Coordinates of C-alpha atoms in Angstrom, one line a residue:
M1 CA 86.9 127.7 122.7
K2 CA 89.9 127.5 120.7
K3 CA 88.6 123.2 120.0
R4 CA 85.6 124.8 118.6
L5 CA 87.1 127.0 116.5
L6 CA 89.1 124.4 114.7
L7 CA 85.8 122.6 114.7
S8 CA 84.3 124.8 113.2
L9 CA 87.3 125.8 110.2
F10 CA 87.6 122.3 110.0
F11 CA 83.9 122.3 108.1
V12 CA 84.0 124.7 106.6
L13 CA 87.5 123.4 105.2
S14 CA 85.1 120.4 104.6
L15 CA 82.2 122.2 103.0
T16 CA 84.7 124.0 100.7
K17 CA 85.8 120.7 99.3
L18 CA 82.6 119.2 98.6
F19 CA 81.0 121.6 96.7
S20 CA 84.3 123.2 95.0
A21 CA 85.1 119.4 93.6
E22 CA 85.0 118.7 90.0
K23 CA 83.9 116.2 88.1
T24 CA 86.2 114.3 85.1
R25 CA 84.5 111.8 84.4
D26 CA 80.9 111.5 83.4
Y27 CA 79.3 108.0 84.9
K28 CA 75.7 108.3 83.3
E29 CA 78.1 108.8 80.0
T30 CA 79.8 105.6 81.3
T31 CA 77.1 103.4 81.6
A32 CA 74.9 104.0 78.8
F33 CA 76.1 101.2 76.4
L34 CA 74.4 99.2 79.3
K35 CA 71.2 99.9 77.2
T36 CA 72.6 98.5 73.9
L37 CA 73.1 94.8 75.9
N38 CA 71.6 91.7 73.8
S39 CA 70.7 88.8 75.5
N40 CA 73.6 87.4 76.5
F41 CA 73.1 89.9 79.2
I42 CA 70.8 90.9 81.9
V43 CA 71.1 94.5 83.6
K44 CA 68.9 95.2 86.6
E45 CA 69.1 99.0 88.6
I46 CA 69.4 97.3 92.3
D47 CA 69.8 100.8 94.2
T48 CA 70.7 104.1 93.7
V49 CA 73.8 106.0 95.9
K50 CA 72.4 110.1 96.2
Y51 CA 74.7 113.0 96.5
N52 CA 73.7 116.8 96.9
N53 CA 70.6 115.7 95.5
V54 CA 72.2 113.7 92.4
S55 CA 71.3 109.9 91.9
Y56 CA 73.6 107.5 91.0
P57 CA 71.3 103.7 90.0
I58 CA 74.1 101.4 90.7
Y59 CA 73.5 97.5 88.5
K60 CA 73.7 93.9 88.6
I61 CA 74.9 93.1 85.1
T62 CA 74.3 89.6 84.7
Y63 CA 76.1 87.3 82.1
N64 CA 74.0 84.5 80.7
Q65 CA 72.0 83.9 83.4
L66 CA 71.3 80.2 84.8
K67 CA 67.7 78.8 84.2
D68 CA 68.7 76.3 87.5
K69 CA 71.4 76.0 90.1
K70 CA 73.8 73.9 88.0
G71 CA 76.8 75.2 87.1
K72 CA 79.1 78.2 88.3
K73 CA 78.4 81.8 89.4
Y74 CA 81.2 84.5 89.2
L75 CA 81.1 87.7 90.8
I76 CA 82.9 90.5 89.6
L77 CA 83.6 94.2 91.4
S78 CA 85.2 97.5 89.9
G79 CA 84.9 100.8 91.0
V80 CA 85.3 100.7 94.5
H81 CA 88.1 103.5 94.9
G82 CA 87.2 105.8 92.3
N83 CA 89.8 107.0 91.7
E84 CA 91.2 103.5 90.2
P85 CA 89.8 103.8 86.5
A86 CA 91.5 101.6 84.4
P87 CA 89.7 98.3 86.1
V88 CA 86.1 100.1 85.2
Y89 CA 87.1 100.5 81.2
A90 CA 88.8 97.1 80.8
V91 CA 85.4 95.3 82.4
R92 CA 83.2 98.0 80.0
D93 CA 85.2 96.7 77.0
F94 CA 85.4 92.8 78.2
I95 CA 80.9 93.2 78.6
I96 CA 81.1 94.9 75.2
S97 CA 82.9 92.0 73.7
L98 CA 80.7 89.5 75.7
N99 CA 77.5 91.4 73.9
K100 CA 79.2 90.4 70.0
Q101 CA 80.0 86.2 70.7
E102 CA 78.3 83.6 71.1
V103 CA 78.0 81.7 74.9
S104 CA 80.5 79.8 75.2
R105 CA 80.3 78.3 78.9
K106 CA 76.7 77.8 79.0
D107 CA 77.6 76.3 83.1
L108 CA 78.9 79.8 83.6
Q109 CA 77.2 82.5 84.8
I110 CA 79.2 85.9 85.7
D111 CA 77.6 88.9 87.5
F112 CA 79.1 91.6 86.8
V113 CA 78.9 95.7 89.3
L114 CA 80.9 97.8 87.1
I115 CA 81.4 100.8 89.0
V116 CA 80.2 100.2 93.1
N117 CA 81.2 104.3 94.2
P118 CA 80.2 106.7 91.1
Y119 CA 80.5 109.7 93.1
G120 CA 84.4 108.7 93.7
F121 CA 84.9 107.8 90.3
E122 CA 83.5 111.4 88.7
Y123 CA 85.0 113.3 91.4
N124 CA 88.6 110.7 91.1
Q125 CA 88.8 111.1 94.5
R126 CA 88.8 107.2 96.1
Y127 CA 86.0 107.6 99.4
N128 CA 82.9 107.5 98.2
G129 CA 80.8 111.1 98.5
A130 CA 80.7 111.2 102.3
N131 CA 84.9 110.5 102.0
L132 CA 84.3 106.8 102.6
D133 CA 86.2 103.6 102.3
I134 CA 83.7 101.3 100.9
N135 CA 86.6 99.4 101.0
R136 CA 87.0 99.0 104.7
D137 CA 83.1 99.0 105.2
M138 CA 82.0 95.6 104.6
T139 CA 81.0 95.2 108.2
K140 CA 80.0 98.1 109.8
C141 CA 77.7 99.3 106.6
E142 CA 78.1 102.6 107.6
T143 CA 78.0 103.3 103.7
Q144 CA 74.9 103.2 101.0
E145 CA 77.8 101.4 99.1
A146 CA 78.5 98.5 101.1
K147 CA 74.9 98.2 102.2
I148 CA 73.8 97.2 98.6
L149 CA 76.7 95.4 97.9
T150 CA 75.6 93.0 101.8
K151 CA 72.0 93.3 100.6
N152 CA 72.3 92.2 97.2
F153 CA 75.8 89.9 96.5
N154 CA 75.3 86.9 99.3
P155 CA 78.7 85.1 99.6
K156 CA 76.9 81.8 99.5
D157 CA 75.4 82.6 95.8
Y158 CA 78.9 82.3 94.6
D159 CA 81.8 80.1 93.6
K160 CA 84.8 82.9 92.6
F161 CA 84.8 86.8 93.7
F162 CA 87.6 89.1 91.7
D163 CA 87.6 92.6 92.4
F164 CA 89.6 94.9 90.0
H165 CA 92.0 97.5 92.1
E166 CA 95.0 99.7 91.8
A167 CA 97.5 100.7 93.7
N168 CA 101.2 103.7 93.2
A169 CA 103.5 100.8 92.9
K170 CA 105.9 100.0 90.4
G171 CA 103.8 96.8 89.0
F172 CA 101.1 94.5 88.3
F173 CA 100.6 92.1 92.4
L174 CA 97.4 90.3 93.8
Y175 CA 95.9 89.5 97.5
C176 CA 95.9 85.8 97.5
Y177 CA 93.5 84.9 100.8
G178 CA 94.6 81.4 102.2
M179 CA 96.5 78.2 100.6
K180 CA 94.0 77.5 98.5
N181 CA 94.3 80.3 96.0
K182 CA 97.6 79.5 95.2
S183 CA 96.9 78.0 92.4
L184 CA 94.8 80.1 91.0
A185 CA 97.2 82.4 91.2
K186 CA 100.0 80.9 90.1
K187 CA 98.0 80.2 87.1
I188 CA 97.4 83.8 86.3
H189 CA 100.9 85.0 86.8
E190 CA 101.7 82.6 84.5
E191 CA 99.4 83.9 81.8
L192 CA 100.3 87.6 82.8
K193 CA 103.8 86.7 82.2
K194 CA 102.9 85.8 78.1
I195 CA 102.7 90.2 77.7
N196 CA 105.5 90.7 79.6
V197 CA 103.9 91.7 82.4
V198 CA 105.9 93.3 85.8
F199 CA 105.6 92.1 89.5
E200 CA 106.2 94.2 91.9
N201 CA 108.3 92.9 94.5
E202 CA 108.6 96.2 97.4
Y203 CA 104.9 97.3 98.1
K204 CA 103.6 97.1 101.6
D205 CA 100.0 96.9 102.6
N206 CA 100.8 98.1 106.5
I207 CA 103.3 94.6 107.4
L208 CA 101.9 92.3 104.6
K209 CA 104.5 93.0 101.5
V210 CA 104.2 92.0 97.6
K211 CA 106.2 89.3 97.0
D212 CA 107.2 88.5 93.0
G213 CA 103.8 89.8 92.8
Y214 CA 102.1 88.1 95.7
L215 CA 100.7 89.5 98.6
D216 CA 99.7 86.5 100.7
V217 CA 97.1 88.1 103.1
P218 CA 97.6 85.3 106.6
F219 CA 94.6 84.0 108.4
Y220 CA 95.2 86.7 111.4
A221 CA 95.0 90.0 109.2
S222 CA 91.2 88.5 107.8
M223 CA 90.5 87.8 111.6
Y224 CA 92.1 90.9 112.7
M225 CA 89.9 93.1 110.1
K226 CA 87.0 92.0 111.6
S227 CA 87.6 93.0 115.5
K228 CA 88.7 95.7 114.1
K229 CA 85.0 96.5 111.6
T230 CA 87.4 96.9 107.9
V231 CA 86.6 94.3 106.1
T232 CA 87.1 94.5 102.7
T233 CA 85.2 93.3 99.8
A234 CA 87.5 89.9 99.6
I235 CA 86.8 89.2 102.9
Y236 CA 83.6 89.5 102.7
F237 CA 83.7 87.3 100.1
K238 CA 86.2 84.8 101.4
S239 CA 83.4 82.2 102.0
C240 CA 84.0 81.8 98.1
S241 CA 86.1 78.8 96.9
N242 CA 88.3 82.0 95.9
S243 CA 88.1 85.5 96.3
F244 CA 91.3 87.7 94.5
T245 CA 92.1 91.0 94.8
F246 CA 93.8 92.2 91.5
E247 CA 96.0 95.3 91.6
T248 CA 97.0 97.1 88.4
S249 CA 100.1 99.8 88.6
K250 CA 99.3 102.8 88.9
N251 CA 102.3 104.1 87.1
A252 CA 101.7 101.8 83.8
S253 CA 99.6 103.9 80.9
L254 CA 95.9 103.4 80.7
N255 CA 96.4 101.2 77.9
Q256 CA 98.9 98.7 79.9
R257 CA 96.2 98.6 82.6
K258 CA 93.5 97.5 80.7
K259 CA 95.2 95.5 78.8
I260 CA 96.4 93.0 82.4
I261 CA 93.2 93.3 83.8
I262 CA 91.2 91.5 80.2
T263 CA 93.6 88.8 79.9
I264 CA 93.1 88.3 83.1
L265 CA 89.6 88.4 82.6
N266 CA 89.7 86.7 79.4
Y267 CA 91.9 83.5 81.4
I268 CA 88.4 83.5 84.1
I269 CA 86.0 83.2 81.0
K270 CA 87.6 80.5 79.5
N271 CA 89.6 78.7 82.0
V272 CA 88.2 79.1 85.2

């Protein structure tokens, strides 16, 4: 009887939270600029997610679509966690800036998913509308969003993968998956030093600890997440020759965080 009462109370509290949540951002407004993009881009609605009878289109934004298989292809995600807004705004500004320029690298295609988690973005919550973490669901695919990612983006199709996040940390850091990523990671850090970025040294992810802005993810950690079926986007796309998760510090101002992300994006498109 007591257990049933507790379950009923939990259900009521969950419903109360669901229907009392207030929007802090507008997904439709944030993605409206996609209609203004020129021939440098192809925007495709690849699917929709639906919560509380509200449908959110998910867009694949392709920059400089290659006409053949020659060249490089990168995939960039932002907005996987809804309470991490700086990557969304930075990637949006970056896309707008590319829209005003001629394509400088004819051999490079970049696919963007600007906001993977539209509901979380609107309501400023980490999880999606079903209160699930998309970034631990790339194996089970219980979330609508993970199903869309795995259905529409094959790791074998991409040379590099970049996922932008934010953390409650004092400084910037990145997840480095294996020795093959070290060289590029160091180059990105050198670029960030030019704008006096503060690197994190204290943040912990379970037993893994950041050092000098790097969080090295050893092979056994990836295998552990696969065994527990809590695979992140970066581990799912690890078969790309490089896979990175970037973490800006929520303690910095929004403009500072955006500056870091845009610096990384500019470096990628010009040098990587």
